[in-house]
PDB file of C-alpha atoms in Angstrom:
ATOM      1  CA  UNK A   1      49.917 123.570 106.646  1.00 50.00           C
ATOM      2  CA  UNK A   2      49.201 119.868 106.355  1.00 42.00           C
ATOM      3  CA  UNK A   3      49.595 120.136 102.604  1.00 41.00           C
ATOM      4  CA  UNK A   4      53.026 121.757 103.005  1.00 48.00           C
ATOM      5  CA  UNK A   5      54.100 119.078 105.494  1.00 43.00           C
ATOM      6  CA  UNK A   6      52.938 116.281 103.184  1.00 44.00           C
ATOM      7  CA  UNK A   7      54.640 117.943 100.243  1.00 42.00           C
ATOM      8  CA  UNK A   8      57.882 118.277 102.223  1.00 46.00           C
ATOM      9  CA  UNK A   9      57.740 114.590 103.210  1.00 35.00           C
ATOM     10  CA  UNK A  10      57.101 113.632  99.592  1.00 39.00           C
ATOM     11  CA  UNK A  11      60.063 115.690  98.385  1.00 41.00           C
ATOM     12  CA  UNK A  12      62.306 114.163 101.074  1.00 41.00           C
ATOM     13  CA  UNK A  13      61.221 110.674 100.038  1.00 40.00           C
ATOM     14  CA  UNK A  14      61.895 111.450  96.382  1.00 40.00           C
ATOM     15  CA  UNK A  15      65.314 112.876  97.264  1.00 43.00           C
ATOM     16  CA  UNK A  16      66.173 109.816  99.389  1.00 39.00           C
ATOM     17  CA  UNK A  17      65.087 107.415  96.680  1.00 44.00           C
ATOM     18  CA  UNK A  18      67.011 109.457  94.113  1.00 41.00           C
ATOM     19  CA  UNK A  19      70.236 109.170  96.137  1.00 43.00           C
ATOM     20  CA  UNK A  20      69.554 105.478  96.709  1.00 42.00           C
ATOM     21  CA  UNK A  21      69.038 105.073  92.977  1.00 40.00           C
ATOM     22  CA  UNK A  22      72.370 106.795  92.317  1.00 44.00           C
ATOM     23  CA  UNK A  23      74.023 104.434  94.791  1.00 47.00           C
ATOM     24  CA  UNK A  24      72.630 101.365  93.091  1.00 41.00           C
ATOM     25  CA  UNK A  25      73.436 102.304  89.508  1.00 40.00           C
ATOM     26  CA  UNK A  26      77.029 103.031  90.506  1.00 50.00           C
ATOM     27  CA  UNK A  27      77.683  99.372  91.421  1.00 66.00           C
ATOM     28  CA  UNK A  28      80.079  97.444  89.168  1.00 78.00           C
ATOM     29  CA  UNK A  29      81.522  93.927  89.340  1.00 86.00           C
ATOM     30  CA  UNK A  30      84.971  92.788  88.221  1.00 90.00           C
ATOM     31  CA  UNK A  31      86.635  89.368  88.216  1.00 91.00           C
ATOM     32  CA  UNK A  32      90.390  89.042  88.802  1.00 92.00           C
ATOM     33  CA  UNK A  33      92.258  85.719  88.777  1.00 91.00           C
ATOM     34  CA  UNK A  34      95.297  85.519  91.076  1.00 94.00           C
ATOM     35  CA  UNK A  35      98.019  82.881  91.403  1.00 94.00           C
ATOM     36  CA  UNK A  36      98.580  81.371  94.822  1.00 94.00           C
ATOM     37  CA  UNK A  37     101.526  82.727  96.851  1.00 94.00           C
ATOM     38  CA  UNK A  38     101.895  85.708  94.514  1.00 96.00           C
ATOM     39  CA  UNK A  39     100.873  89.343  94.982  1.00 97.00           C
ATOM     40  CA  UNK A  40      97.577  90.452  93.472  1.00 96.00           C
ATOM     41  CA  UNK A  41      95.852  93.787  92.853  1.00 96.00           C
ATOM     42  CA  UNK A  42      92.092  94.072  93.342  1.00 96.00           C
ATOM     43  CA  UNK A  43      90.900  96.993  91.181  1.00 95.00           C
ATOM     44  CA  UNK A  44      88.760  99.856  92.453  1.00 92.00           C
ATOM     45  CA  UNK A  45      88.741 103.085  90.418  1.00 89.00           C
ATOM     46  CA  UNK A  46      86.559 106.168  90.769  1.00 86.00           C
ATOM     47  CA  UNK A  47      86.662 109.779  89.682  1.00 80.00           C
ATOM     48  CA  UNK A  48      88.569 112.371  91.702  1.00 80.00           C
ATOM     49  CA  UNK A  49      87.320 113.694  95.010  1.00 79.00           C
ATOM     50  CA  UNK A  50      87.175 110.549  97.154  1.00 85.00           C
ATOM     51  CA  UNK A  51      86.752 111.533 100.814  1.00 87.00           C
ATOM     52  CA  UNK A  52      85.921 108.137 102.348  1.00 90.00           C
ATOM     53  CA  UNK A  53      86.919 104.652 101.193  1.00 91.00           C
ATOM     54  CA  UNK A  54      86.860 101.150 102.619  1.00 94.00           C
ATOM     55  CA  UNK A  55      87.482  97.559 101.536  1.00 95.00           C
ATOM     56  CA  UNK A  56      85.545  94.615 102.972  1.00 94.00           C
ATOM     57  CA  UNK A  57      86.196  90.894 102.537  1.00 91.00           C
ATOM     58  CA  UNK A  58      83.715  88.167 101.599  1.00 80.00           C
ATOM     59  CA  UNK A  59      82.722  87.791 105.262  1.00 79.00           C
ATOM     60  CA  UNK A  60      81.896  91.531 105.463  1.00 74.00           C
ATOM     61  CA  UNK A  61      84.885  92.062 107.746  1.00 89.00           C
ATOM     62  CA  UNK A  62      86.770  95.308 107.269  1.00 92.00           C
ATOM     63  CA  UNK A  63      90.179  95.124 105.576  1.00 94.00           C
ATOM     64  CA  UNK A  64      91.095  98.806 105.413  1.00 94.00           C
ATOM     65  CA  UNK A  65      89.304 102.142 105.726  1.00 92.00           C
ATOM     66  CA  UNK A  66      90.231 105.710 104.799  1.00 90.00           C
ATOM     67  CA  UNK A  67      88.733 109.059 105.818  1.00 89.00           C
ATOM     68  CA  UNK A  68      89.901 112.504 106.975  1.00 87.00           C
ATOM     69  CA  UNK A  69      91.599 110.873 109.976  1.00 89.00           C
ATOM     70  CA  UNK A  70      93.814 108.688 107.782  1.00 88.00           C
ATOM     71  CA  UNK A  71      94.097 104.939 107.144  1.00 90.00           C
ATOM     72  CA  UNK A  72      93.085 102.060 109.403  1.00 91.00           C
ATOM     73  CA  UNK A  73      93.997  98.416 108.633  1.00 92.00           C
ATOM     74  CA  UNK A  74      92.491  95.359 110.311  1.00 90.00           C
ATOM     75  CA  UNK A  75      94.884  93.160 112.280  1.00 89.00           C
ATOM     76  CA  UNK A  76      94.258  90.103 110.096  1.00 86.00           C
ATOM     77  CA  UNK A  77      95.252  91.981 106.915  1.00 89.00           C
ATOM     78  CA  UNK A  78      97.714  94.553 108.261  1.00 87.00           C
ATOM     79  CA  UNK A  79     100.806  92.696 106.998  1.00 90.00           C
ATOM     80  CA  UNK A  80      99.249  91.511 103.729  1.00 93.00           C
ATOM     81  CA  UNK A  81      97.066  94.315 102.368  1.00 93.00           C
ATOM     82  CA  UNK A  82      97.726  97.937 101.481  1.00 93.00           C
ATOM     83  CA  UNK A  83      96.246 100.799  99.487  1.00 93.00           C
ATOM     84  CA  UNK A  84      98.132 103.165  97.221  1.00 92.00           C
ATOM     85  CA  UNK A  85      97.675 105.848  99.821  1.00 87.00           C
ATOM     86  CA  UNK A  86      99.072 108.764  97.827  1.00 88.00           C
ATOM     87  CA  UNK A  87      96.611 108.080  94.985  1.00 89.00           C
ATOM     88  CA  UNK A  88      93.327 107.766  96.889  1.00 87.00           C
ATOM     89  CA  UNK A  89      92.273 111.371  96.306  1.00 82.00           C
ATOM     90  CA  UNK A  90      92.805 110.866  92.562  1.00 84.00           C
ATOM     91  CA  UNK A  91      90.375 107.945  92.512  1.00 87.00           C
ATOM     92  CA  UNK A  92      92.799 105.004  92.732  1.00 91.00           C
ATOM     93  CA  UNK A  93      91.412 102.696  95.388  1.00 92.00           C
ATOM     94  CA  UNK A  94      93.184  99.514  94.217  1.00 95.00           C
ATOM     95  CA  UNK A  95      94.000  97.046  96.993  1.00 96.00           C
ATOM     96  CA  UNK A  96      97.348  95.216  96.945  1.00 96.00           C
ATOM     97  CA  UNK A  97      97.014  91.748  98.477  1.00 96.00           C
ATOM     98  CA  UNK A  98     100.329  90.003  99.152  1.00 96.00           C
ATOM     99  CA  UNK A  99     100.928  86.251  99.060  1.00 95.00           C
ATOM    100  CA  UNK A 100      97.382  85.194  98.228  1.00 95.00           C
ATOM    101  CA  UNK A 101      96.061  81.962  99.715  1.00 94.00           C
ATOM    102  CA  UNK A 102      93.193  79.642  98.855  1.00 95.00           C
ATOM    103  CA  UNK A 103      91.235  81.132 101.757  1.00 93.00           C
ATOM    104  CA  UNK A 104      91.402  84.548 100.055  1.00 94.00           C
ATOM    105  CA  UNK A 105      89.113  83.319  97.285  1.00 94.00           C
ATOM    106  CA  UNK A 106      85.711  84.984  97.159  1.00 94.00           C
ATOM    107  CA  UNK A 107      83.986  88.352  96.804  1.00 94.00           C
ATOM    108  CA  UNK A 108      85.304  91.723  97.956  1.00 96.00           C
ATOM    109  CA  UNK A 109      83.631  95.112  98.153  1.00 94.00           C
ATOM    110  CA  UNK A 110      85.207  98.521  97.699  1.00 93.00           C
ATOM    111  CA  UNK A 111      83.106 101.531  98.736  1.00 91.00           C
ATOM    112  CA  UNK A 112      83.980 105.189  98.105  1.00 89.00           C
ATOM    113  CA  UNK A 113      82.221 108.419  99.070  1.00 89.00           C
ATOM    114  CA  UNK A 114      82.329 111.218  96.486  1.00 86.00           C
ATOM    115  CA  UNK A 115      80.339 114.436  96.919  1.00 85.00           C
ATOM    116  CA  UNK A 116      78.112 112.802  99.503  1.00 85.00           C
ATOM    117  CA  UNK A 117      77.248 109.803  97.307  1.00 87.00           C
ATOM    118  CA  UNK A 118      78.513 106.280  98.007  1.00 89.00           C
ATOM    119  CA  UNK A 119      79.747 104.169  95.097  1.00 88.00           C
ATOM    120  CA  UNK A 120      80.502 100.457  95.319  1.00 90.00           C
ATOM    121  CA  UNK A 121      82.713  98.111  93.310  1.00 91.00           C
ATOM    122  CA  UNK A 122      82.429  94.339  93.732  1.00 94.00           C
ATOM    123  CA  UNK A 123      85.485  92.202  92.944  1.00 95.00           C
ATOM    124  CA  UNK A 124      85.267  88.423  92.486  1.00 95.00           C
ATOM    125  CA  UNK A 125      88.608  86.772  93.257  1.00 95.00           C
ATOM    126  CA  UNK A 126      89.211  83.205  92.005  1.00 94.00           C
ATOM    127  CA  UNK A 127      92.513  81.705  93.194  1.00 94.00           C
ATOM    128  CA  UNK A 128      94.649  79.555  90.893  1.00 93.00           C
ATOM    129  CA  UNK A 129      97.501  77.158  91.506  1.00 93.00           C
ATOM    130  CA  UNK A 130      98.039  76.330  87.824  1.00 89.00           C
ATOM    131  CA  UNK A 131      98.934  72.999  86.289  1.00 85.00           C
ATOM    132  CA  UNK A 132     102.573  73.674  85.463  1.00 79.00           C
ATOM    133  CA  UNK A 133     104.302  70.325  84.920  1.00 76.00           C
ATOM    134  CA  UNK A 134     103.502  66.735  85.684  1.00 80.00           C
ATOM    135  CA  UNK A 135     105.142  63.338  85.649  1.00 86.00           C
ATOM    136  CA  UNK A 136     104.448  60.369  83.431  1.00 85.00           C
ATOM    137  CA  UNK A 137     105.839  56.968  84.391  1.00 84.00           C
ATOM    138  CA  UNK A 138     105.700  53.623  82.616  1.00 83.00           C
ATOM    139  CA  UNK A 139     105.872  50.189  84.204  1.00 86.00           C
ATOM    140  CA  UNK A 140     105.323  47.495  81.594  1.00 83.00           C
ATOM    141  CA  UNK A 141     101.916  48.070  80.047  1.00 84.00           C
ATOM    142  CA  UNK A 142     100.835  50.537  82.709  1.00 88.00           C
ATOM    143  CA  UNK A 143     101.236  54.292  82.194  1.00 89.00           C
ATOM    144  CA  UNK A 144     100.809  56.581  85.207  1.00 91.00           C
ATOM    145  CA  UNK A 145     100.240  60.324  84.920  1.00 92.00           C
ATOM    146  CA  UNK A 146     100.308  62.590  87.988  1.00 93.00           C
ATOM    147  CA  UNK A 147     100.643  66.178  89.192  1.00 93.00           C
ATOM    148  CA  UNK A 148     100.589  67.973  92.553  1.00 94.00           C
ATOM    149  CA  UNK A 149      99.740  71.320  94.088  1.00 94.00           C
ATOM    150  CA  UNK A 150      96.825  72.298  91.827  1.00 94.00           C
ATOM    151  CA  UNK A 151      93.851  74.572  92.486  1.00 95.00           C
ATOM    152  CA  UNK A 152      90.920  74.535  91.820  1.00 93.00           C
ATOM    153  CA  UNK A 153      90.169  70.803  91.707  1.00 93.00           C
ATOM    154  CA  UNK A 154      91.552  69.355  88.449  1.00 93.00           C
ATOM    155  CA  UNK A 155      90.210  66.805  85.994  1.00 91.00           C
ATOM    156  CA  UNK A 156      92.351  64.208  84.205  1.00 91.00           C
ATOM    157  CA  UNK A 157      91.436  62.538  80.919  1.00 89.00           C
ATOM    158  CA  UNK A 158      93.116  60.053  78.587  1.00 89.00           C
ATOM    159  CA  UNK A 159      92.873  59.951  74.793  1.00 86.00           C
ATOM    160  CA  UNK A 160      94.666  58.368  71.846  1.00 84.00           C
ATOM    161  CA  UNK A 161      95.848  59.372  68.383  1.00 83.00           C
ATOM    162  CA  UNK A 162      94.397  57.923  66.252  1.00 83.00           C
ATOM    163  CA  UNK A 163      91.241  57.575  68.370  1.00 85.00           C
ATOM    164  CA  UNK A 164      90.524  54.174  69.890  1.00 80.00           C
ATOM    165  CA  UNK A 165      87.193  52.387  69.439  1.00 79.00           C
ATOM    166  CA  UNK A 166      87.450  50.851  72.903  1.00 79.00           C
ATOM    167  CA  UNK A 167      87.015  52.582  76.243  1.00 79.00           C
ATOM    168  CA  UNK A 168      90.315  53.368  77.929  1.00 82.00           C
ATOM    169  CA  UNK A 169      90.411  51.610  81.297  1.00 82.00           C
ATOM    170  CA  UNK A 170      91.970  53.887  83.883  1.00 88.00           C
ATOM    171  CA  UNK A 171      91.893  54.604  87.594  1.00 93.00           C
ATOM    172  CA  UNK A 172      92.098  58.202  88.810  1.00 95.00           C
ATOM    173  CA  UNK A 173      92.517  59.440  92.377  1.00 96.00           C
ATOM    174  CA  UNK A 174      92.347  63.016  93.706  1.00 97.00           C
ATOM    175  CA  UNK A 175      93.655  64.104  97.115  1.00 97.00           C
ATOM    176  CA  UNK A 176      93.328  67.493  98.819  1.00 97.00           C
ATOM    177  CA  UNK A 177      96.241  68.625 100.981  1.00 95.00           C
ATOM    178  CA  UNK A 178      96.189  70.600 104.233  1.00 94.00           C
ATOM    179  CA  UNK A 179      96.912  73.715 102.146  1.00 92.00           C
ATOM    180  CA  UNK A 180      93.675  72.950 100.221  1.00 95.00           C
ATOM    181  CA  UNK A 181      95.619  72.200  97.028  1.00 96.00           C
ATOM    182  CA  UNK A 182      94.946  69.091  94.959  1.00 96.00           C
ATOM    183  CA  UNK A 183      97.144  66.155  93.929  1.00 96.00           C
ATOM    184  CA  UNK A 184      95.899  63.965  91.076  1.00 96.00           C
ATOM    185  CA  UNK A 185      97.106  60.633  89.671  1.00 96.00           C
ATOM    186  CA  UNK A 186      95.777  58.260  87.019  1.00 95.00           C
ATOM    187  CA  UNK A 187      96.957  54.879  85.690  1.00 93.00           C
ATOM    188  CA  UNK A 188      96.125  53.459  82.270  1.00 89.00           C
ATOM    189  CA  UNK A 189      96.728  49.918  80.996  1.00 86.00           C
ATOM    190  CA  UNK A 190      97.663  49.776  77.297  1.00 83.00           C
ATOM    191  CA  UNK A 191      97.986  46.796  74.931  1.00 80.00           C
ATOM    192  CA  UNK A 192     101.314  45.374  73.752  1.00 74.00           C
ATOM    193  CA  UNK A 193     102.847  46.725  70.550  1.00 71.00           C
ATOM    194  CA  UNK A 194     100.519  49.724  70.415  1.00 72.00           C
ATOM    195  CA  UNK A 195     101.730  52.484  68.105  1.00 76.00           C
ATOM    196  CA  UNK A 196      99.043  54.899  69.244  1.00 80.00           C
ATOM    197  CA  UNK A 197      99.966  58.156  70.930  1.00 83.00           C
ATOM    198  CA  UNK A 198      98.491  58.165  74.448  1.00 84.00           C
ATOM    199  CA  UNK A 199      97.589  61.611  75.749  1.00 85.00           C
ATOM    200  CA  UNK A 200      97.135  62.521  79.391  1.00 87.00           C
ATOM    201  CA  UNK A 201      95.378  65.873  79.845  1.00 87.00           C
ATOM    202  CA  UNK A 202      95.029  67.652  83.187  1.00 88.00           C
ATOM    203  CA  UNK A 203      92.822  70.715  83.309  1.00 87.00           C
ATOM    204  CA  UNK A 204      91.138  73.039  85.749  1.00 85.00           C
ATOM    205  CA  UNK A 205      88.629  75.802  85.061  1.00 75.00           C
ATOM    206  CA  UNK A 206      91.586  78.089  84.394  1.00 67.00           C
ATOM    207  CA  UNK A 207      94.404  75.970  82.944  1.00 63.00           C
ATOM    208  CA  UNK A 208      95.060  72.972  80.767  1.00 58.00           C
ATOM    209  CA  UNK A 209      98.179  70.889  80.195  1.00 60.00           C
ATOM    210  CA  UNK A 210      98.643  67.824  78.029  1.00 60.00           C
ATOM    211  CA  UNK A 211     101.254  65.069  77.980  1.00 57.00           C
ATOM    212  CA  UNK A 212     101.628  62.540  75.168  1.00 56.00           C
ATOM    213  CA  UNK A 213     103.486  59.247  75.020  1.00 54.00           C
ATOM    214  CA  UNK A 214     103.767  56.472  72.450  1.00 51.00           C
ATOM    215  CA  UNK A 215     102.695  53.073  73.703  1.00 50.00           C
ATOM    216  CA  UNK A 216     104.098  51.061  76.622  1.00 47.00           C
ATOM    217  CA  UNK A 217     107.653  52.265  77.178  1.00 41.00           C
ATOM    218  CA  UNK A 218     110.924  51.354  78.862  1.00 35.00           C
ATOM    219  CA  UNK A 219     113.301  53.910  77.398  1.00 30.00           C
ATOM    220  CA  UNK A 220     114.420  57.491  77.921  1.00 33.00           C
ATOM    221  CA  UNK A 221     111.952  60.360  78.048  1.00 33.00           C
ATOM    222  CA  UNK A 222     112.299  63.659  76.203  1.00 33.00           C
ATOM    223  CA  UNK A 223     110.103  66.604  77.112  1.00 33.00           C
ATOM    224  CA  UNK A 224     109.222  69.516  74.846  1.00 35.00           C
ATOM    225  CA  UNK A 225     107.075  72.518  75.637  1.00 33.00           C
ATOM    226  CA  UNK A 226     104.987  73.035  72.530  1.00 34.00           C
ATOM    227  CA  UNK A 227     102.873  76.115  73.200  1.00 32.00           C
ATOM    228  CA  UNK A 228     102.058  78.852  75.667  1.00 32.00           C
ATOM    229  CA  UNK A 229      99.192  81.311  75.208  1.00 32.00           C
ATOM    230  CA  UNK A 230      97.830  84.263  77.144  1.00 29.00           C
ATOM    231  CA  UNK A 231      94.240  85.385  76.664  1.00 26.00           C
ATOM    232  CA  UNK A 232      93.317  89.045  76.473  1.00 26.00           C
ATOM    233  CA  UNK A 233      90.864  89.141  79.366  1.00 28.00           C
ATOM    234  CA  UNK A 234      91.965  86.316  81.650  1.00 27.00           C
ATOM    235  CA  UNK A 235      95.069  85.884  83.774  1.00 28.00           C
ATOM    236  CA  UNK A 236      95.723  82.264  82.994  1.00 26.00           C
ATOM    237  CA  UNK A 237      97.877  80.095  80.786  1.00 30.00           C
ATOM    238  CA  UNK A 238      97.103  77.245  78.410  1.00 31.00           C
ATOM    239  CA  UNK A 239     100.212  75.147  77.977  1.00 34.00           C
ATOM    240  CA  UNK A 240     101.074  71.902  76.205  1.00 34.00           C
ATOM    241  CA  UNK A 241     103.851  69.425  76.964  1.00 34.00           C
ATOM    242  CA  UNK A 242     104.905  66.426  74.901  1.00 33.00           C
ATOM    243  CA  UNK A 243     107.007  63.408  75.805  1.00 31.00           C
ATOM    244  CA  UNK A 244     108.046  61.207  72.910  1.00 31.00           C
ATOM    245  CA  UNK A 245     109.553  57.731  73.209  1.00 30.00           C
ATOM    246  CA  UNK A 246     111.015  55.078  70.946  1.00 29.00           C
ATOM    247  CA  UNK A 247     110.759  51.743  72.708  1.00 28.00           C
ATOM    248  CA  UNK A 248     111.022  47.994  72.231  1.00 32.00           C
ATOM    249  CA  UNK A 249     108.584  45.607  73.949  1.00 34.00           C
ATOM    250  CA  UNK A 250     110.117  42.415  72.489  1.00 39.00           C
ATOM    251  CA  UNK A 251     112.406  41.543  69.504  1.00 40.00           C
ATOM    252  CA  UNK A 252     109.545  41.562  67.015  1.00 41.00           C
ATOM    253  CA  UNK A 253     107.798  44.703  68.257  1.00 45.00           C
ATOM    254  CA  UNK A 254     109.356  48.132  67.805  1.00 41.00           C
ATOM    255  CA  UNK A 255     107.507  51.370  68.405  1.00 40.00           C
ATOM    256  CA  UNK A 256     108.255  54.604  66.600  1.00 37.00           C
ATOM    257  CA  UNK A 257     108.673  58.150  67.846  1.00 35.00           C
ATOM    258  CA  UNK A 258     105.383  59.987  67.469  1.00 34.00           C
ATOM    259  CA  UNK A 259     103.795  58.847  64.220  1.00 33.00           C
ATOM    260  CA  UNK A 260     107.017  57.681  62.568  1.00 33.00           C
ATOM    261  CA  UNK A 261     107.575  53.913  62.473  1.00 38.00           C
ATOM    262  CA  UNK A 262     110.761  52.104  61.614  1.00 38.00           C
ATOM    263  CA  UNK A 263     110.920  50.769  58.060  1.00 42.00           C
ATOM    264  CA  UNK A 264     110.401  47.033  57.490  1.00 48.00           C
ATOM    265  CA  UNK A 265     114.002  46.693  56.290  1.00 48.00           C
ATOM    266  CA  UNK A 266     115.394  48.329  59.417  1.00 42.00           C
ATOM    267  CA  UNK A 267     113.175  46.201  61.643  1.00 47.00           C
ATOM    268  CA  UNK A 268     114.455  43.025  59.956  1.00 57.00           C
ATOM    269  CA  UNK A 269     118.061  44.115  60.460  1.00 52.00           C
ATOM    270  CA  UNK A 270     117.440  44.834  64.159  1.00 46.00           C
ATOM    271  CA  UNK A 271     115.680  41.524  64.743  1.00 50.00           C
ATOM    272  CA  UNK A 272     118.495  39.671  62.943  1.00 56.00           C
ATOM    273  CA  UNK A 273     121.067  41.401  65.125  1.00 51.00           C
ATOM    274  CA  UNK A 274     119.187  40.487  68.286  1.00 50.00           C
ATOM    275  CA  UNK A 275     118.909  36.831  67.250  1.00 56.00           C
ATOM    276  CA  UNK A 276     122.647  36.685  66.623  1.00 58.00           C
ATOM    277  CA  UNK A 277     123.209  37.840  70.197  1.00 50.00           C
TER     278      UNK A 277
END
């Protein structure tokens, strides 16, 4: 009798551990990048036969649940989150999150019950307010590069073409707004008559954008978008912007556009014309 009871307990323990093992090996983790203020889908797919499903946020608070009684949405997400209700039984548990905010960033958990076994999907949600465009302004020998409304926190770097042997002296400030977005600005002092191309690059973990200018400038600015790429497994963009200038710092110092300088003969003619005036 005791032997049968011990054997029954052992079998129950094995069965419990077996189901627990099934639960653990079913876990998966996915990362989805979403752009702020846009709609985003958090994926959760299983095989057919889902009878119970729920989504929880990073704070373990319930977003939505589904069982034989129907759907139940939390008050905080009722107007912003929804399931594809007619597809739940076919294994589509994707969650549509509308108008994502910085506070939505974090981990989410989707749990589904199929044939008495619970399966869990973890979704990591990074939020992005990409570097789209930025301004570059020149005042004498000082070039200022700035951009607003970025997330996550950006970095700004300066470089030259051809490379400079001296360290570029710049001052960069970063400010976080009430919406938890970042504004960034940097000023660089450049020498007179420099024909180097000065590049301002702003990047985050997800995006990168570059702006180039030739020397200290006082003339018109032209902007050209040079490239846009999409990666296969990430929802982010890598973009490049160029601003080219032809400027004059004083009668004997002309700067070219990009790498192209004015010929000596043309420079002499321009200087002669200026002296006549």
